[in-house]
Amino acid sequence: MVNKVFRLADHSSVLTAEAVIIGAGFAGAATAYHLTRRGLRDVVIVEQESLPGVHASGRNAAMVRQVNSDAGVAALAREGAAFIRELASQLEKKEPAGFFRQTGSLLVASGIKAAQLREDAEAARSAGVPVERWDRETATRQYPVLEGAKLELGCFCPSDGVVDIAYLLRWYLEAAQRAGARLILEAGVTEIASRRGRLEGLRAGKFEIHAPLLVNAAGAWAQAIAGLAGAADLPLRPRRRHLFVSGPLSWVPRDWPFIWDLSTGLYFRPESGGLLLSPCDESDPLPRYEASDVFPEAPEILKEKIERQFPALASLSIRTGWSGLRTLTPDGRFILGPDPRLEGFFWAAGLGGHGVTASYAIGRLAADLILDPSANRLNPHRPGRFGGEPAALPQKTS
Ligand SMILES: Cc1cc2nc3c(=O)[nH]c(=O)nc-3n(C[C@H](O)[C@H](O)[C@H](O)COP(=O)(O)OP(=O)(O)OC[C@H]3O[C@@H](n4cnc5c(N)ncnc54)[C@H](O)[C@@H]3O)c2cc1C
C-alpha cells in the first residue's frame, strides 16, 4: 500500500472539510446539493475552471430522455426527469416560463434497433412513463420531416423535453451554497494524499484541503484524478460528440419534440429559430484538440447521415457547431459508489449521455451511498463491478 503525502508548498491556505468534491458539473453540483440537504454542512467543491459547467455540463443538447436500454440508468433518468418537471412547475409560479419545455421526444428506429426500442419502450411504460408506439405512417403524418426516412417504429414520450441547463446547474450549486457548501473556482487538483489506504486530503490551486471523503466528479478527467490518488483504474472512455445549429428555418415549430433516429445515430430539435443537430459521433479526444473543438470531418459525417436518412433536411445550412466529451463505460451504466481500493474515495463519474436528465437522481444516490455504504450491495452502478470487490464468501455445502 503506497502512502501519498503532500509536498510542502509555500503560500498555501489550509482548509478542512467533511467532504471535498472535485468538479462543478452536474455530477459534483447535484452531489453537493444532496449532501448538504442531508445534513453535511462542510462541503467544499473545487473546480479547475473559472466558471462551473464549462465542459460536458455546459455543452450538451439539454434533452431530458427517459426511454433507455439499461434498467439502472433508466430508473435514475425517470427520477431525474420527474424532478425537473416538478421544479419547472414550482418555478412557473415565480419565474419567467422556459426552464423546461415539455415538448416530448420521438425515438425512431428500424431493424435490430427497432426490436430494442420496442423492449425499452415497454419497460418504460411498465415503470409508469407514458409512451405511445407509432408505426411509420403515423410518425410521418405527425412530423412530415420524417418523409423519406427508413423507419419501422416510432416511440413518442410526451413527458420528455428540453431543460435550461445553465439554470439547472446554477440551481443545484446555489442551493448547496445556501446550505453551507463552498465553491472554489480556478482550483485544479494537482495532488491527492492518502495514508494506509485511507484518503487524507488534496491540493487544489493554492488550497490544501484536509477531508476524510473525496467525491470524484471530474467528468472526462475522472481517471486522471483516480491516478493521482492511487484509486482503482476503472474503464472510463471519454468520447467526443459534436452538436451543430442550423441557420433559421421558418417551417420548424418551436414545440417540436426532439427526434432521435437510433438506427442512423442522428438527432435534431428546435433551437434558436432553426435546428440543433448531432451525428451522435463517438470520436477519441485527441490531445491536439481542445475539449470543445469541432473536428474537421464532423460536419461531413452529419451531412452524410442527413442525406441518407432525412432528405427533407438535406438543404439546411449549418451556422455554428461545437463539441463536448461524454464519458462512457463498457456496460453503459454510471460509476457511482465507493472506490474498491481507497477508503474515503467516492466516484460520481461515467455519466455518458444521461448526466443532465439523471442529475438529481445521481446526486441523491451518491448521498445515499455515502451516508449508508451498506446500500452499495444493491447498487448497479458500483465501481467494484469492474473488479476489486471483496471476494464473496465461499458457499456452505452441507
Ligand atoms: C455533445 C453532448 C451532448 C449531450 N447531450 C445530453 C443530453 O441531451 N441529455 C443528457 O442528459 N446528457 C447529455 N450529455 C451528457 C451530459 O452532458 C454529461 O453526462 C454531464 O454533463 C456530465 O457531467 P459531469 O459533472 O460528470 O462532467 P463535467 O460537466 O465535464 O464536469 C466535470 C468537471 O470537473 C472539472 N475537473 C476536471 N478535472 C479537474 C481537476 N483536476 N481539478 C478540478 N476540477 C476538475 C472540470 O473542469 C469539469 O467542470 C451530453 C454530452 C455531450 C458532450
Short mmCIF file of C-alpha atoms and ligand atoms in Angstrom, two decimals:
data_model
loop_
_atom_site.label_atom_id
_atom_site.label_comp_id
_atom_site.label_asym_id
_atom_site.label_seq_id
_atom_site.Cartn_x
_atom_site.Cartn_y
_atom_site.Cartn_z
CA MET A 1 0.00 0.00 0.00
CA VAL A 2 1.56 3.32 -1.09
CA ASN A 3 1.21 6.38 1.13
CA LYS A 4 0.81 9.60 -0.84
CA VAL A 5 1.85 12.66 1.14
CA PHE A 6 1.73 16.36 0.28
CA ARG A 7 4.89 18.07 -0.80
CA LEU A 8 5.47 21.20 1.28
CA ALA A 9 4.19 24.21 -0.62
CA ASP A 10 4.61 27.90 0.15
CA HIS A 11 1.66 30.28 0.44
CA SER A 12 -0.99 27.57 0.60
CA SER A 13 -4.21 28.07 2.55
CA VAL A 14 -5.18 25.10 4.63
CA LEU A 15 -8.85 24.16 4.88
CA THR A 16 -10.65 21.28 6.49
CA ALA A 17 -13.97 19.86 5.30
CA GLU A 18 -16.26 16.88 5.83
CA ALA A 19 -16.25 16.24 2.08
CA VAL A 20 -14.43 17.68 -0.91
CA ILE A 21 -15.98 17.32 -4.37
CA ILE A 22 -13.82 17.61 -7.49
CA GLY A 23 -15.75 19.16 -10.39
CA ALA A 24 -18.60 21.66 -10.65
CA GLY A 25 -20.52 19.94 -13.44
CA PHE A 26 -23.85 18.16 -12.93
CA ALA A 27 -22.29 15.23 -11.02
CA GLY A 28 -20.49 17.44 -8.49
CA ALA A 29 -23.25 20.05 -8.17
CA ALA A 30 -26.09 17.56 -7.62
CA THR A 31 -24.00 15.56 -5.13
CA ALA A 32 -23.21 18.76 -3.19
CA TYR A 33 -26.91 19.66 -3.24
CA HIS A 34 -27.99 16.32 -1.76
CA LEU A 35 -25.15 16.02 0.76
CA THR A 36 -25.89 19.46 2.22
CA ARG A 37 -29.62 18.72 2.22
CA ARG A 38 -28.92 15.57 4.19
CA GLY A 39 -27.02 17.44 6.91
CA LEU A 40 -23.39 17.72 5.77
CA ARG A 41 -22.60 21.43 6.09
CA ASP A 42 -18.91 21.44 5.50
CA VAL A 43 -18.72 20.52 1.82
CA VAL A 44 -16.13 22.09 -0.50
CA ILE A 45 -16.43 21.91 -4.31
CA VAL A 46 -13.20 22.55 -6.21
CA GLU A 47 -13.32 23.37 -9.92
CA GLN A 48 -10.32 23.93 -12.17
CA GLU A 49 -12.11 26.40 -14.48
CA SER A 50 -13.13 29.99 -13.70
CA LEU A 51 -16.83 29.08 -14.14
CA PRO A 52 -18.88 25.98 -13.30
CA GLY A 53 -20.23 23.85 -16.18
CA VAL A 54 -17.61 24.79 -18.75
CA HIS A 55 -17.24 21.20 -20.00
CA ALA A 56 -19.87 18.50 -20.76
CA SER A 57 -22.42 20.08 -18.40
CA GLY A 58 -22.44 23.31 -20.40
CA ARG A 59 -22.10 21.94 -23.94
CA ASN A 60 -24.75 19.27 -24.21
CA ALA A 61 -28.07 19.02 -26.07
CA ALA A 62 -30.18 19.66 -22.90
CA MET A 63 -32.63 16.88 -23.74
CA VAL A 64 -34.46 15.04 -20.99
CA ARG A 65 -34.97 11.45 -22.19
CA GLN A 66 -36.46 8.64 -20.15
CA VAL A 67 -36.54 5.65 -22.53
CA ASN A 68 -33.19 3.84 -22.19
CA SER A 69 -31.85 0.32 -22.69
CA ASP A 70 -30.22 -0.14 -19.29
CA ALA A 71 -32.63 -0.62 -16.39
CA GLY A 72 -30.26 1.01 -13.86
CA VAL A 73 -29.79 4.13 -15.99
CA ALA A 74 -33.49 4.27 -16.92
CA ALA A 75 -34.53 4.26 -13.24
CA LEU A 76 -32.29 7.27 -12.48
CA ALA A 77 -33.41 9.02 -15.69
CA ARG A 78 -37.07 8.68 -14.68
CA GLU A 79 -36.38 10.04 -11.20
CA GLY A 80 -34.29 12.90 -12.63
CA ALA A 81 -36.92 13.80 -15.23
CA ALA A 82 -39.68 13.78 -12.60
CA PHE A 83 -37.64 16.23 -10.50
CA ILE A 84 -37.08 18.56 -13.49
CA ARG A 85 -40.83 18.63 -14.22
CA GLU A 86 -41.59 19.28 -10.55
CA LEU A 87 -39.03 22.11 -10.34
CA ALA A 88 -40.47 23.57 -13.56
CA SER A 89 -43.96 23.66 -12.10
CA GLN A 90 -42.66 25.39 -8.93
CA LEU A 91 -40.67 27.93 -10.96
CA GLU A 92 -43.57 28.74 -13.26
CA LYS A 93 -45.27 30.41 -10.32
CA LYS A 94 -42.47 32.94 -9.82
CA GLU A 95 -40.01 32.96 -12.76
CA PRO A 96 -40.43 33.53 -16.48
CA ALA A 97 -41.50 30.31 -18.20
CA GLY A 98 -38.95 28.36 -20.19
CA PHE A 99 -36.90 26.39 -17.63
CA PHE A 100 -38.35 23.17 -19.05
CA ARG A 101 -40.14 22.85 -22.38
CA GLN A 102 -42.12 19.64 -22.22
CA THR A 103 -42.05 19.05 -25.96
CA GLY A 104 -41.94 15.26 -25.76
CA SER A 105 -39.47 13.08 -27.64
CA LEU A 106 -39.84 10.88 -30.69
CA LEU A 107 -37.35 8.00 -30.87
CA VAL A 108 -37.40 6.19 -34.21
CA ALA A 109 -35.64 3.05 -35.41
CA SER A 110 -35.60 0.22 -37.90
CA GLY A 111 -34.21 -3.35 -37.96
CA ILE A 112 -32.49 -4.63 -34.85
CA LYS A 113 -32.66 -1.21 -33.19
CA ALA A 114 -36.45 -1.21 -33.62
CA ALA A 115 -36.65 -4.50 -31.69
CA GLN A 116 -34.55 -2.98 -28.89
CA LEU A 117 -36.61 0.22 -28.89
CA ARG A 118 -39.82 -1.80 -28.62
CA GLU A 119 -38.43 -3.52 -25.49
CA ASP A 120 -37.13 -0.28 -23.95
CA ALA A 121 -40.45 1.49 -24.54
CA GLU A 122 -42.31 -1.42 -22.97
CA ALA A 123 -40.02 -1.31 -19.91
CA ALA A 124 -40.56 2.45 -19.59
CA ARG A 125 -44.32 2.00 -19.87
CA SER A 126 -44.30 -0.70 -17.18
CA ALA A 127 -42.40 1.73 -14.95
CA GLY A 128 -45.13 4.35 -15.39
CA VAL A 129 -43.72 6.53 -18.20
CA PRO A 130 -46.38 7.27 -20.83
CA VAL A 131 -45.10 6.05 -24.21
CA GLU A 132 -47.05 5.82 -27.47
CA ARG A 133 -45.93 3.36 -30.13
CA TRP A 134 -46.32 4.73 -33.65
CA ASP A 135 -45.95 2.96 -36.98
CA ARG A 136 -44.22 4.60 -39.93
CA GLU A 137 -47.41 6.19 -41.32
CA THR A 138 -48.42 7.76 -38.01
CA ALA A 139 -44.94 9.14 -37.34
CA THR A 140 -44.70 10.65 -40.84
CA ARG A 141 -48.21 12.09 -40.67
CA GLN A 142 -47.40 13.81 -37.36
CA TYR A 143 -43.96 15.01 -38.46
CA PRO A 144 -43.63 15.24 -42.27
CA VAL A 145 -39.92 15.96 -41.82
CA LEU A 146 -39.62 12.16 -41.48
CA GLU A 147 -40.79 11.60 -45.06
CA GLY A 148 -38.24 9.52 -46.97
CA ALA A 149 -36.64 8.22 -43.75
CA LYS A 150 -36.15 4.49 -43.23
CA LEU A 151 -38.07 3.71 -40.04
CA GLU A 152 -40.23 0.89 -38.71
CA LEU A 153 -41.12 2.14 -35.27
CA GLY A 154 -41.59 5.46 -33.52
CA CYS A 155 -41.92 5.87 -29.74
CA PHE A 156 -43.39 9.15 -28.62
CA CYS A 157 -42.78 10.03 -24.97
CA PRO A 158 -44.81 13.16 -24.10
CA SER A 159 -43.20 13.82 -20.70
CA ASP A 160 -39.65 14.29 -22.14
CA GLY A 161 -38.40 17.71 -23.18
CA VAL A 162 -35.64 20.30 -23.16
CA VAL A 163 -34.28 21.92 -19.99
CA ASP A 164 -32.36 25.15 -19.35
CA ILE A 165 -29.04 23.53 -18.36
CA ALA A 166 -27.36 26.71 -17.13
CA TYR A 167 -30.29 27.40 -14.80
CA LEU A 168 -30.43 23.81 -13.51
CA LEU A 169 -26.70 23.67 -12.74
CA ARG A 170 -26.81 27.06 -11.00
CA TRP A 171 -29.86 25.92 -9.04
CA TYR A 172 -28.01 22.90 -7.54
CA LEU A 173 -24.91 24.95 -6.75
CA GLU A 174 -26.77 27.88 -5.19
CA ALA A 175 -28.95 25.60 -3.06
CA ALA A 176 -25.82 23.76 -1.84
CA GLN A 177 -24.07 27.07 -1.11
CA ARG A 178 -27.07 28.40 0.82
CA ALA A 179 -26.82 25.26 2.96
CA GLY A 180 -23.14 25.92 3.70
CA ALA A 181 -21.15 24.44 0.80
CA ARG A 182 -18.16 26.38 -0.51
CA LEU A 183 -17.36 26.57 -4.24
CA ILE A 184 -13.73 27.31 -5.09
CA LEU A 185 -13.07 28.15 -8.74
CA GLU A 186 -9.73 28.11 -10.58
CA ALA A 187 -8.58 25.39 -8.22
CA GLY A 188 -7.30 22.47 -10.28
CA VAL A 189 -6.47 19.42 -8.21
CA THR A 190 -2.79 18.50 -8.56
CA GLU A 191 -2.16 16.19 -5.59
CA ILE A 192 -4.19 13.78 -3.52
CA ALA A 193 -2.84 12.47 -0.23
CA SER A 194 -3.61 9.17 1.46
CA ARG A 195 -2.13 7.10 4.27
CA ARG A 196 -2.53 3.38 4.88
CA GLY A 197 -5.27 3.05 2.24
CA ARG A 198 -7.31 6.00 3.58
CA LEU A 199 -7.82 9.33 1.92
CA GLU A 200 -6.41 12.36 3.77
CA GLY A 201 -6.93 15.36 1.51
CA LEU A 202 -5.89 17.13 -1.64
CA ARG A 203 -4.17 20.15 -3.06
CA ALA A 204 -6.22 22.34 -5.42
CA GLY A 205 -4.65 25.58 -6.64
CA LYS A 206 -3.38 27.39 -3.57
CA PHE A 207 -5.54 25.33 -1.21
CA GLU A 208 -4.56 22.33 0.82
CA ILE A 209 -7.83 20.70 1.86
CA HIS A 210 -7.99 18.02 4.54
CA ALA A 211 -11.09 15.83 4.30
CA PRO A 212 -11.95 12.19 5.04
CA LEU A 213 -14.18 11.99 1.92
CA LEU A 214 -13.42 12.92 -1.70
CA VAL A 215 -16.05 12.76 -4.45
CA ASN A 216 -14.50 12.28 -7.89
CA ALA A 217 -16.93 14.17 -10.16
CA ALA A 218 -14.25 15.20 -12.64
CA GLY A 219 -16.08 14.02 -15.80
CA ALA A 220 -13.63 13.22 -18.61
CA TRP A 221 -10.75 13.67 -16.14
CA ALA A 222 -12.05 11.21 -13.53
CA GLN A 223 -9.46 8.58 -14.43
CA ALA A 224 -6.65 11.10 -14.06
CA ILE A 225 -7.98 12.01 -10.60
CA ALA A 226 -8.05 8.32 -9.63
CA GLY A 227 -4.47 8.02 -10.86
CA LEU A 228 -3.37 10.94 -8.65
CA ALA A 229 -4.99 9.27 -5.64
CA GLY A 230 -3.85 5.70 -6.30
CA ALA A 231 -7.53 4.64 -6.53
CA ALA A 232 -8.81 1.88 -8.84
CA ASP A 233 -8.08 2.19 -12.56
CA LEU A 234 -11.62 1.93 -13.96
CA PRO A 235 -12.51 1.55 -17.66
CA LEU A 236 -13.81 5.05 -18.43
CA ARG A 237 -13.68 6.25 -22.06
CA PRO A 238 -14.07 9.98 -22.74
CA ARG A 239 -15.52 10.35 -26.25
CA ARG A 240 -16.21 13.49 -28.24
CA ARG A 241 -19.68 14.26 -29.58
CA HIS A 242 -20.48 17.18 -31.91
CA LEU A 243 -23.50 19.46 -31.95
CA PHE A 244 -24.42 21.84 -34.78
CA VAL A 245 -27.00 24.61 -35.12
CA SER A 246 -28.57 25.42 -38.49
CA GLY A 247 -29.50 28.83 -39.80
CA PRO A 248 -33.12 29.99 -39.28
CA LEU A 249 -35.82 27.66 -40.66
CA SER A 250 -39.24 29.30 -40.80
CA TRP A 251 -41.02 25.93 -41.11
CA VAL A 252 -39.70 24.49 -37.81
CA PRO A 253 -42.20 24.97 -34.97
CA ARG A 254 -40.64 25.63 -31.54
CA ASP A 255 -42.77 22.94 -29.92
CA TRP A 256 -41.46 20.01 -31.98
CA PRO A 257 -40.26 17.10 -29.87
CA PHE A 258 -36.64 16.11 -30.14
CA ILE A 259 -36.43 13.46 -32.87
CA TRP A 260 -33.77 10.79 -32.41
CA ASP A 261 -33.08 8.18 -35.07
CA LEU A 262 -31.40 5.36 -33.16
CA SER A 263 -30.53 3.33 -36.29
CA THR A 264 -28.63 6.04 -38.15
CA GLY A 265 -27.40 7.75 -34.99
CA LEU A 266 -28.71 11.27 -35.58
CA TYR A 267 -30.91 13.62 -33.56
CA PHE A 268 -32.36 17.09 -34.00
CA ARG A 269 -34.60 19.53 -32.15
CA PRO A 270 -35.69 23.16 -32.48
CA GLU A 271 -33.08 25.72 -31.37
CA SER A 272 -32.69 29.48 -31.94
CA GLY A 273 -35.20 29.57 -34.81
CA GLY A 274 -33.53 26.63 -36.58
CA LEU A 275 -32.43 23.14 -35.57
CA LEU A 276 -29.79 21.76 -33.23
CA LEU A 277 -28.43 18.53 -34.68
CA SER A 278 -25.94 15.84 -33.71
CA PRO A 279 -24.44 13.00 -35.77
CA CYS A 280 -24.09 11.05 -32.47
CA ASP A 281 -20.38 10.55 -33.04
CA GLU A 282 -18.04 8.98 -30.51
CA SER A 283 -14.57 10.17 -31.50
CA ASP A 284 -11.40 9.85 -29.45
CA PRO A 285 -10.49 13.06 -27.60
CA LEU A 286 -7.21 13.66 -29.47
CA PRO A 287 -4.69 15.65 -27.39
CA ARG A 288 -4.10 18.28 -30.09
CA TYR A 289 -7.72 19.45 -29.82
CA GLU A 290 -9.38 21.48 -27.05
CA ALA A 291 -12.33 19.84 -25.26
CA SER A 292 -14.77 21.99 -27.30
CA ASP A 293 -13.19 21.94 -30.80
CA VAL A 294 -15.00 20.81 -33.94
CA PHE A 295 -13.14 18.03 -35.74
CA PRO A 296 -12.78 18.88 -39.47
CA GLU A 297 -14.57 15.68 -40.53
CA ALA A 298 -17.59 16.12 -38.20
CA PRO A 299 -19.74 18.37 -40.49
CA GLU A 300 -19.24 15.82 -43.29
CA ILE A 301 -20.44 12.96 -41.05
CA LEU A 302 -23.56 14.98 -40.22
CA LYS A 303 -24.21 15.84 -43.88
CA GLU A 304 -23.84 12.21 -44.99
CA LYS A 305 -26.28 10.97 -42.31
CA ILE A 306 -28.84 13.66 -43.13
CA GLU A 307 -28.71 12.88 -46.85
CA ARG A 308 -29.03 9.15 -46.20
CA GLN A 309 -31.89 9.32 -43.70
CA PHE A 310 -33.65 12.71 -43.71
CA PRO A 311 -33.86 14.01 -47.29
CA ALA A 312 -36.27 16.72 -46.07
CA LEU A 313 -33.33 18.32 -44.21
CA ALA A 314 -30.77 17.94 -47.00
CA SER A 315 -30.67 21.63 -47.94
CA LEU A 316 -30.19 23.12 -44.46
CA SER A 317 -27.07 25.16 -43.84
CA ILE A 318 -25.04 24.93 -40.64
CA ARG A 319 -24.44 28.20 -38.77
CA THR A 320 -22.25 27.02 -35.90
CA GLY A 321 -21.02 23.91 -34.07
CA TRP A 322 -19.12 22.73 -31.03
CA SER A 323 -18.28 19.52 -29.24
CA GLY A 324 -18.02 18.10 -25.74
CA LEU A 325 -16.72 15.00 -24.05
CA ARG A 326 -19.12 12.28 -22.92
CA THR A 327 -17.53 9.79 -20.54
CA LEU A 328 -18.61 6.24 -21.35
CA THR A 329 -18.33 2.92 -19.50
CA PRO A 330 -18.21 -0.59 -21.07
CA ASP A 331 -21.71 -1.55 -19.85
CA GLY A 332 -23.36 1.87 -20.26
CA ARG A 333 -24.05 2.28 -16.54
CA PHE A 334 -22.61 5.04 -14.38
CA ILE A 335 -19.68 4.76 -11.99
CA LEU A 336 -21.24 5.77 -8.73
CA GLY A 337 -20.07 4.50 -5.37
CA PRO A 338 -17.05 3.90 -3.12
CA ASP A 339 -13.71 3.05 -4.67
CA PRO A 340 -12.81 -0.64 -4.19
CA ARG A 341 -9.24 0.26 -3.27
CA LEU A 342 -9.01 3.57 -1.43
CA GLU A 343 -11.19 4.28 1.59
CA GLY A 344 -12.79 7.73 1.50
CA PHE A 345 -12.58 7.97 -2.32
CA PHE A 346 -16.05 8.04 -3.91
CA TRP A 347 -16.86 8.01 -7.64
CA ALA A 348 -19.60 10.04 -9.38
CA ALA A 349 -18.48 9.70 -13.00
CA GLY A 350 -19.09 7.91 -16.31
CA LEU A 351 -22.46 9.63 -16.85
CA GLY A 352 -22.33 9.08 -20.62
CA GLY A 353 -25.20 10.86 -22.34
CA HIS A 354 -27.54 11.00 -19.34
CA GLY A 355 -25.90 13.39 -16.86
CA VAL A 356 -28.43 16.18 -17.33
CA THR A 357 -31.58 14.05 -17.26
CA ALA A 358 -30.48 11.92 -14.32
CA SER A 359 -28.54 14.61 -12.40
CA TYR A 360 -30.95 14.89 -9.49
CA ALA A 361 -31.06 11.09 -9.01
CA ILE A 362 -27.28 10.75 -9.41
CA GLY A 363 -26.73 13.22 -6.56
CA ARG A 364 -29.42 11.55 -4.48
CA LEU A 365 -27.93 8.07 -4.95
CA ALA A 366 -24.41 9.37 -4.28
CA ALA A 367 -25.59 10.89 -0.98
CA ASP A 368 -27.44 7.66 -0.05
CA LEU A 369 -24.31 5.58 -0.65
CA ILE A 370 -22.03 7.99 1.18
CA LEU A 371 -24.29 8.10 4.23
CA ASP A 372 -25.11 4.38 4.18
CA PRO A 373 -22.38 2.37 2.40
CA SER A 374 -24.29 -0.89 3.01
CA ALA A 375 -26.68 0.21 0.20
CA ASN A 376 -23.81 -0.34 -2.25
CA ARG A 377 -24.52 -4.09 -2.40
CA LEU A 378 -27.67 -3.45 -4.45
CA ASN A 379 -26.23 -0.60 -6.49
CA PRO A 380 -25.97 -1.46 -10.24
CA HIS A 381 -23.57 1.47 -10.74
CA ARG A 382 -20.99 0.40 -8.12
CA PRO A 383 -17.37 0.88 -9.24
CA GLY A 384 -16.39 -2.55 -7.88
CA ARG A 385 -18.28 -4.34 -10.69
CA PHE A 386 -15.16 -3.93 -12.81
CA GLY A 387 -13.06 -5.86 -10.28
CA GLY A 388 -11.62 -5.22 -6.87
CA GLU A 389 -14.73 -6.02 -4.85
CA PRO A 390 -14.10 -8.12 -1.77
CA ALA A 391 -14.35 -11.77 -2.82
CA ALA A 392 -17.67 -13.42 -1.95
CA LEU A 393 -17.60 -15.82 0.98
CA PRO A 394 -17.50 -19.48 -0.09
CA GLN A 395 -20.92 -21.15 -0.20
CA LYS A 396 -21.56 -23.63 2.63
CA THR A 397 -22.01 -27.18 1.37
CA SER A 398 -23.77 -29.30 3.93
C1 LIG B 1 -22.45 16.84 -27.04
C2 LIG B 1 -23.11 16.29 -25.80
C3 LIG B 1 -24.49 16.18 -25.76
C4 LIG B 1 -25.12 15.70 -24.60
N1 LIG B 1 -26.47 15.72 -24.55
C5 LIG B 1 -27.09 15.34 -23.40
C6 LIG B 1 -28.50 15.43 -23.29
O1 LIG B 1 -29.17 15.89 -24.21
N2 LIG B 1 -29.09 15.00 -22.13
C7 LIG B 1 -28.36 14.49 -21.09
O2 LIG B 1 -28.94 14.09 -20.08
N3 LIG B 1 -27.00 14.44 -21.16
C8 LIG B 1 -26.36 14.85 -22.28
N4 LIG B 1 -25.00 14.81 -22.37
C9 LIG B 1 -24.25 14.24 -21.24
C10 LIG B 1 -24.06 15.23 -20.10
O3 LIG B 1 -23.68 16.48 -20.61
C11 LIG B 1 -22.98 14.66 -19.16
O4 LIG B 1 -23.35 13.35 -18.76
C12 LIG B 1 -22.80 15.50 -17.91
O5 LIG B 1 -22.71 16.86 -18.22
C13 LIG B 1 -21.54 15.03 -17.20
O6 LIG B 1 -21.39 15.82 -16.03
P1 LIG B 1 -20.09 15.69 -15.16
O7 LIG B 1 -20.28 16.59 -14.00
O8 LIG B 1 -19.78 14.25 -14.93
O9 LIG B 1 -18.88 16.19 -16.11
P2 LIG B 1 -18.42 17.68 -16.49
O10 LIG B 1 -19.54 18.56 -16.81
O11 LIG B 1 -17.35 17.54 -17.54
O12 LIG B 1 -17.78 18.22 -15.15
C14 LIG B 1 -16.55 17.77 -14.66
C15 LIG B 1 -15.84 18.98 -14.06
O13 LIG B 1 -14.65 18.55 -13.39
C16 LIG B 1 -13.71 19.56 -13.55
N5 LIG B 1 -12.38 19.00 -13.32
C17 LIG B 1 -11.76 18.03 -14.05
N6 LIG B 1 -10.51 17.81 -13.56
C18 LIG B 1 -10.37 18.63 -12.50
C19 LIG B 1 -9.28 18.88 -11.60
N7 LIG B 1 -8.10 18.23 -11.70
N8 LIG B 1 -9.46 19.80 -10.62
C20 LIG B 1 -10.64 20.48 -10.50
N9 LIG B 1 -11.68 20.31 -11.36
C21 LIG B 1 -11.54 19.40 -12.34
C22 LIG B 1 -13.91 20.01 -14.99
O14 LIG B 1 -13.34 21.28 -15.22
C23 LIG B 1 -15.41 19.98 -15.12
O15 LIG B 1 -16.02 21.23 -14.85
C24 LIG B 1 -24.34 15.27 -23.49
C25 LIG B 1 -22.94 15.39 -23.54
C26 LIG B 1 -22.32 15.91 -24.67
C27 LIG B 1 -20.83 16.07 -24.69
#
